PDB file of C-alpha atoms in Angstrom:
ATOM      1  CA  UNK A   1      77.028  57.435 121.524  1.00  0.00           C
ATOM      2  CA  UNK A   2      79.576  54.674 121.168  1.00  0.00           C
ATOM      3  CA  UNK A   3      78.552  51.965 118.729  1.00  0.00           C
ATOM      4  CA  UNK A   4      75.672  53.914 117.222  1.00  0.00           C
ATOM      5  CA  UNK A   5      75.728  54.790 113.514  1.00  0.00           C
ATOM      6  CA  UNK A   6      76.305  58.484 112.944  1.00  0.00           C
ATOM      7  CA  UNK A   7      73.105  58.844 110.914  1.00  0.00           C
ATOM      8  CA  UNK A   8      71.048  57.736 113.935  1.00  0.00           C
ATOM      9  CA  UNK A   9      72.711  60.389 116.086  1.00  0.00           C
ATOM     10  CA  UNK A  10      72.510  63.146 113.487  1.00  0.00           C
ATOM     11  CA  UNK A  11      69.678  62.219 111.104  1.00  0.00           C
ATOM     12  CA  UNK A  12      70.045  65.601 109.413  1.00  0.00           C
ATOM     13  CA  UNK A  13      73.479  64.487 108.172  1.00  0.00           C
ATOM     14  CA  UNK A  14      72.132  63.928 104.688  1.00  0.00           C
ATOM     15  CA  UNK A  15      74.051  63.338 101.498  1.00  0.00           C
ATOM     16  CA  UNK A  16      73.247  66.927 100.471  1.00  0.00           C
ATOM     17  CA  UNK A  17      74.982  68.285 103.600  1.00  0.00           C
ATOM     18  CA  UNK A  18      78.024  66.176 102.796  1.00  0.00           C
ATOM     19  CA  UNK A  19      77.979  67.264  99.124  1.00  0.00           C
ATOM     20  CA  UNK A  20      77.813  70.882 100.256  1.00  0.00           C
ATOM     21  CA  UNK A  21      81.017  70.343 102.226  1.00  0.00           C
ATOM     22  CA  UNK A  22      82.591  68.758  99.129  1.00  0.00           C
ATOM     23  CA  UNK A  23      81.617  71.591  96.778  1.00  0.00           C
ATOM     24  CA  UNK A  24      82.885  74.393  98.988  1.00  0.00           C
ATOM     25  CA  UNK A  25      85.771  72.963 101.037  1.00  0.00           C
ATOM     26  CA  UNK A  26      87.199  76.427 101.695  1.00  0.00           C
ATOM     27  CA  UNK A  27      83.913  77.751 103.170  1.00  0.00           C
ATOM     28  CA  UNK A  28      82.156  76.417 106.234  1.00  0.00           C
ATOM     29  CA  UNK A  29      78.798  74.847 105.431  1.00  0.00           C
ATOM     30  CA  UNK A  30      75.629  75.878 107.225  1.00  0.00           C
ATOM     31  CA  UNK A  31      75.531  74.130 110.590  1.00  0.00           C
ATOM     32  CA  UNK A  32      73.062  71.323 111.101  1.00  0.00           C
ATOM     33  CA  UNK A  33      70.693  71.971 114.010  1.00  0.00           C
ATOM     34  CA  UNK A  34      69.925  68.878 116.065  1.00  0.00           C
ATOM     35  CA  UNK A  35      68.084  68.285 119.337  1.00  0.00           C
ATOM     36  CA  UNK A  36      69.736  65.453 121.278  1.00  0.00           C
ATOM     37  CA  UNK A  37      68.722  63.810 124.548  1.00  0.00           C
ATOM     38  CA  UNK A  38      71.513  62.884 126.942  1.00  0.00           C
ATOM     39  CA  UNK A  39      71.666  59.911 129.329  1.00  0.00           C
ATOM     40  CA  UNK A  40      69.764  61.872 132.014  1.00  0.00           C
ATOM     41  CA  UNK A  41      66.894  62.661 129.656  1.00  0.00           C
ATOM     42  CA  UNK A  42      67.838  66.349 129.307  1.00  0.00           C
ATOM     43  CA  UNK A  43      67.509  67.836 125.844  1.00  0.00           C
ATOM     44  CA  UNK A  44      70.368  69.716 124.225  1.00  0.00           C
ATOM     45  CA  UNK A  45      70.452  71.903 121.125  1.00  0.00           C
ATOM     46  CA  UNK A  46      73.552  70.987 119.171  1.00  0.00           C
ATOM     47  CA  UNK A  47      75.024  72.555 116.060  1.00  0.00           C
ATOM     48  CA  UNK A  48      77.091  70.266 113.842  1.00  0.00           C
ATOM     49  CA  UNK A  49      79.498  71.438 111.163  1.00  0.00           C
ATOM     50  CA  UNK A  50      80.623  69.124 108.363  1.00  0.00           C
ATOM     51  CA  UNK A  51      83.910  69.740 106.581  1.00  0.00           C
ATOM     52  CA  UNK A  52      86.268  67.746 104.413  1.00  0.00           C
ATOM     53  CA  UNK A  53      89.165  65.978 106.076  1.00  0.00           C
ATOM     54  CA  UNK A  54      92.185  67.454 104.347  1.00  0.00           C
ATOM     55  CA  UNK A  55      95.714  66.151 104.621  1.00  0.00           C
ATOM     56  CA  UNK A  56      97.149  63.342 106.693  1.00  0.00           C
ATOM     57  CA  UNK A  57      96.779  61.033 103.667  1.00  0.00           C
ATOM     58  CA  UNK A  58      93.183  60.188 104.512  1.00  0.00           C
ATOM     59  CA  UNK A  59      89.852  60.924 102.909  1.00  0.00           C
ATOM     60  CA  UNK A  60      86.726  61.645 104.849  1.00  0.00           C
ATOM     61  CA  UNK A  61      84.811  64.240 106.757  1.00  0.00           C
ATOM     62  CA  UNK A  62      85.130  65.958 110.071  1.00  0.00           C
ATOM     63  CA  UNK A  63      81.950  66.409 112.055  1.00  0.00           C
ATOM     64  CA  UNK A  64      82.244  68.992 114.828  1.00  0.00           C
ATOM     65  CA  UNK A  65      79.415  69.444 117.304  1.00  0.00           C
ATOM     66  CA  UNK A  66      78.805  72.235 119.774  1.00  0.00           C
ATOM     67  CA  UNK A  67      76.167  72.280 122.507  1.00  0.00           C
ATOM     68  CA  UNK A  68      74.418  75.662 122.197  1.00  0.00           C
ATOM     69  CA  UNK A  69      71.631  75.014 124.724  1.00  0.00           C
ATOM     70  CA  UNK A  70      72.889  77.373 127.435  1.00  0.00           C
ATOM     71  CA  UNK A  71      73.770  80.082 124.913  1.00  0.00           C
ATOM     72  CA  UNK A  72      70.247  80.034 123.491  1.00  0.00           C
ATOM     73  CA  UNK A  73      68.649  80.075 126.933  1.00  0.00           C
ATOM     74  CA  UNK A  74      70.788  83.044 127.954  1.00  0.00           C
ATOM     75  CA  UNK A  75      69.857  84.938 124.777  1.00  0.00           C
ATOM     76  CA  UNK A  76      66.173  84.303 125.478  1.00  0.00           C
ATOM     77  CA  UNK A  77      66.526  85.533 129.047  1.00  0.00           C
ATOM     78  CA  UNK A  78      68.431  88.631 127.980  1.00  0.00           C
ATOM     79  CA  UNK A  79      65.919  89.366 125.238  1.00  0.00           C
ATOM     80  CA  UNK A  80      63.066  88.927 127.670  1.00  0.00           C
ATOM     81  CA  UNK A  81      64.714  91.176 130.250  1.00  0.00           C
ATOM     82  CA  UNK A  82      64.972  93.994 127.697  1.00  0.00           C
ATOM     83  CA  UNK A  83      61.207  93.843 127.212  1.00  0.00           C
ATOM     84  CA  UNK A  84      60.381  93.983 130.918  1.00  0.00           C
ATOM     85  CA  UNK A  85      60.347  96.684 133.544  1.00  0.00           C
ATOM     86  CA  UNK A  86      63.055  95.924 136.102  1.00  0.00           C
ATOM     87  CA  UNK A  87      61.045  96.846 139.184  1.00  0.00           C
ATOM     88  CA  UNK A  88      57.666  95.288 138.428  1.00  0.00           C
ATOM     89  CA  UNK A  89      58.452  92.610 135.848  1.00  0.00           C
ATOM     90  CA  UNK A  90      55.622  93.963 133.682  1.00  0.00           C
ATOM     91  CA  UNK A  91      56.067  94.757 130.000  1.00  0.00           C
ATOM     92  CA  UNK A  92      57.883  97.991 129.276  1.00  0.00           C
ATOM     93  CA  UNK A  93      56.459 100.628 126.942  1.00  0.00           C
ATOM     94  CA  UNK A  94      58.026  99.236 123.754  1.00  0.00           C
ATOM     95  CA  UNK A  95      56.869  95.705 124.511  1.00  0.00           C
ATOM     96  CA  UNK A  96      53.359  96.896 125.378  1.00  0.00           C
ATOM     97  CA  UNK A  97      53.144  98.909 122.145  1.00  0.00           C
ATOM     98  CA  UNK A  98      54.145  95.803 120.196  1.00  0.00           C
ATOM     99  CA  UNK A  99      51.489  93.769 122.053  1.00  0.00           C
ATOM    100  CA  UNK A 100      48.815  96.331 121.162  1.00  0.00           C
ATOM    101  CA  UNK A 101      49.860  96.251 117.509  1.00  0.00           C
ATOM    102  CA  UNK A 102      49.809  92.453 117.459  1.00  0.00           C
ATOM    103  CA  UNK A 103      46.405  92.342 119.149  1.00  0.00           C
ATOM    104  CA  UNK A 104      45.050  94.593 116.408  1.00  0.00           C
ATOM    105  CA  UNK A 105      45.986  91.929 113.851  1.00  0.00           C
ATOM    106  CA  UNK A 106      44.090  89.236 115.791  1.00  0.00           C
ATOM    107  CA  UNK A 107      41.036  91.155 116.999  1.00  0.00           C
ATOM    108  CA  UNK A 108      38.691  93.784 115.676  1.00  0.00           C
ATOM    109  CA  UNK A 109      40.202  97.075 116.867  1.00  0.00           C
ATOM    110  CA  UNK A 110      36.763  98.194 118.092  1.00  0.00           C
ATOM    111  CA  UNK A 111      36.766  95.327 120.606  1.00  0.00           C
ATOM    112  CA  UNK A 112      40.068  96.422 122.167  1.00  0.00           C
ATOM    113  CA  UNK A 113      40.651  99.066 124.813  1.00  0.00           C
ATOM    114  CA  UNK A 114      43.792 100.435 126.421  1.00  0.00           C
ATOM    115  CA  UNK A 115      43.360 101.706 129.966  1.00  0.00           C
ATOM    116  CA  UNK A 116      46.112 104.006 131.259  1.00  0.00           C
ATOM    117  CA  UNK A 117      46.290 105.179 134.868  1.00  0.00           C
ATOM    118  CA  UNK A 118      48.780 106.425 137.387  1.00  0.00           C
ATOM    119  CA  UNK A 119      49.111 106.280 141.153  1.00  0.00           C
ATOM    120  CA  UNK A 120      47.985 109.625 142.571  1.00  0.00           C
ATOM    121  CA  UNK A 121      50.460 111.466 144.776  1.00  0.00           C
ATOM    122  CA  UNK A 122      53.048 108.686 144.670  1.00  0.00           C
ATOM    123  CA  UNK A 123      55.807 111.332 144.631  1.00  0.00           C
ATOM    124  CA  UNK A 124      54.544 112.752 147.948  1.00  0.00           C
ATOM    125  CA  UNK A 125      54.470 109.287 149.462  1.00  0.00           C
ATOM    126  CA  UNK A 126      58.014 108.550 148.301  1.00  0.00           C
ATOM    127  CA  UNK A 127      59.214 111.881 149.693  1.00  0.00           C
ATOM    128  CA  UNK A 128      57.587 111.112 153.053  1.00  0.00           C
ATOM    129  CA  UNK A 129      58.239 107.333 153.357  1.00  0.00           C
ATOM    130  CA  UNK A 130      61.180 106.659 151.021  1.00  0.00           C
ATOM    131  CA  UNK A 131      61.874 104.932 147.722  1.00  0.00           C
ATOM    132  CA  UNK A 132      61.401 101.428 149.153  1.00  0.00           C
ATOM    133  CA  UNK A 133      57.813 102.255 150.079  1.00  0.00           C
ATOM    134  CA  UNK A 134      57.124 103.579 146.567  1.00  0.00           C
ATOM    135  CA  UNK A 135      58.708 100.490 145.007  1.00  0.00           C
ATOM    136  CA  UNK A 136      56.576  98.231 147.211  1.00  0.00           C
ATOM    137  CA  UNK A 137      53.411 100.029 146.130  1.00  0.00           C
ATOM    138  CA  UNK A 138      54.281  99.794 142.430  1.00  0.00           C
ATOM    139  CA  UNK A 139      55.129  96.103 142.810  1.00  0.00           C
ATOM    140  CA  UNK A 140      51.800  95.516 144.558  1.00  0.00           C
ATOM    141  CA  UNK A 141      49.912  97.326 141.782  1.00  0.00           C
ATOM    142  CA  UNK A 142      51.781  95.245 139.192  1.00  0.00           C
ATOM    143  CA  UNK A 143      50.876  92.035 141.023  1.00  0.00           C
ATOM    144  CA  UNK A 144      47.232  93.054 141.235  1.00  0.00           C
ATOM    145  CA  UNK A 145      47.155  93.839 137.507  1.00  0.00           C
ATOM    146  CA  UNK A 146      48.655  90.461 136.641  1.00  0.00           C
ATOM    147  CA  UNK A 147      46.133  88.657 138.870  1.00  0.00           C
ATOM    148  CA  UNK A 148      43.107  90.672 137.705  1.00  0.00           C
ATOM    149  CA  UNK A 149      40.260  88.656 136.273  1.00  0.00           C
ATOM    150  CA  UNK A 150      38.741  89.499 132.933  1.00  0.00           C
ATOM    151  CA  UNK A 151      39.934  89.596 129.387  1.00  0.00           C
ATOM    152  CA  UNK A 152      43.259  91.378 129.992  1.00  0.00           C
ATOM    153  CA  UNK A 153      45.738  90.636 127.212  1.00  0.00           C
ATOM    154  CA  UNK A 154      48.751  92.630 128.440  1.00  0.00           C
ATOM    155  CA  UNK A 155      49.799  94.897 131.301  1.00  0.00           C
ATOM    156  CA  UNK A 156      52.645  97.376 131.423  1.00  0.00           C
ATOM    157  CA  UNK A 157      54.439  99.878 133.561  1.00  0.00           C
ATOM    158  CA  UNK A 158      54.747 102.718 131.092  1.00  0.00           C
ATOM    159  CA  UNK A 159      56.944 105.013 133.180  1.00  0.00           C
ATOM    160  CA  UNK A 160      57.421 106.085 136.789  1.00  0.00           C
ATOM    161  CA  UNK A 161      53.952 105.607 138.318  1.00  0.00           C
ATOM    162  CA  UNK A 162      51.965 105.088 135.088  1.00  0.00           C
ATOM    163  CA  UNK A 163      50.496 101.710 134.154  1.00  0.00           C
ATOM    164  CA  UNK A 164      48.493 100.416 131.182  1.00  0.00           C
ATOM    165  CA  UNK A 165      46.286  97.402 130.508  1.00  0.00           C
ATOM    166  CA  UNK A 166      45.084  96.067 127.166  1.00  0.00           C
TER     167      UNK A 166
END
């Protein structure tokens, strides 16, 4: 960054952002969101805050930047994990319900179908062969649903041994 004008690094650093810092020096201004590329070519999401330089007998502004790339990625992963079934990786019930509702806004409801099914006698199999065997079967069913051909918009593990496809 050395030797580059600040406005080429942070093009969003407009006069209005600076004026906002001048008008409300006691309140932090809205951060400026910037996507920067580092020397390796990796992109970073950076938030910059502009504030007045107060004291020390100087006039100017302080620009503070914080790389929020990893924080945003972690939030996305955590948000995604809350919408997925832990065992199968399929949508959970809430996520599937939301997908059905969204599909109804895009398609004629008469052209949509929800198929719900369960694995017969899975409880007996788990009792006889153990939880690992039951988990393996549910994971295999989930994989088959995800790989199924046809116009499947979403698949879900609703609960225990029940699955749904839209």
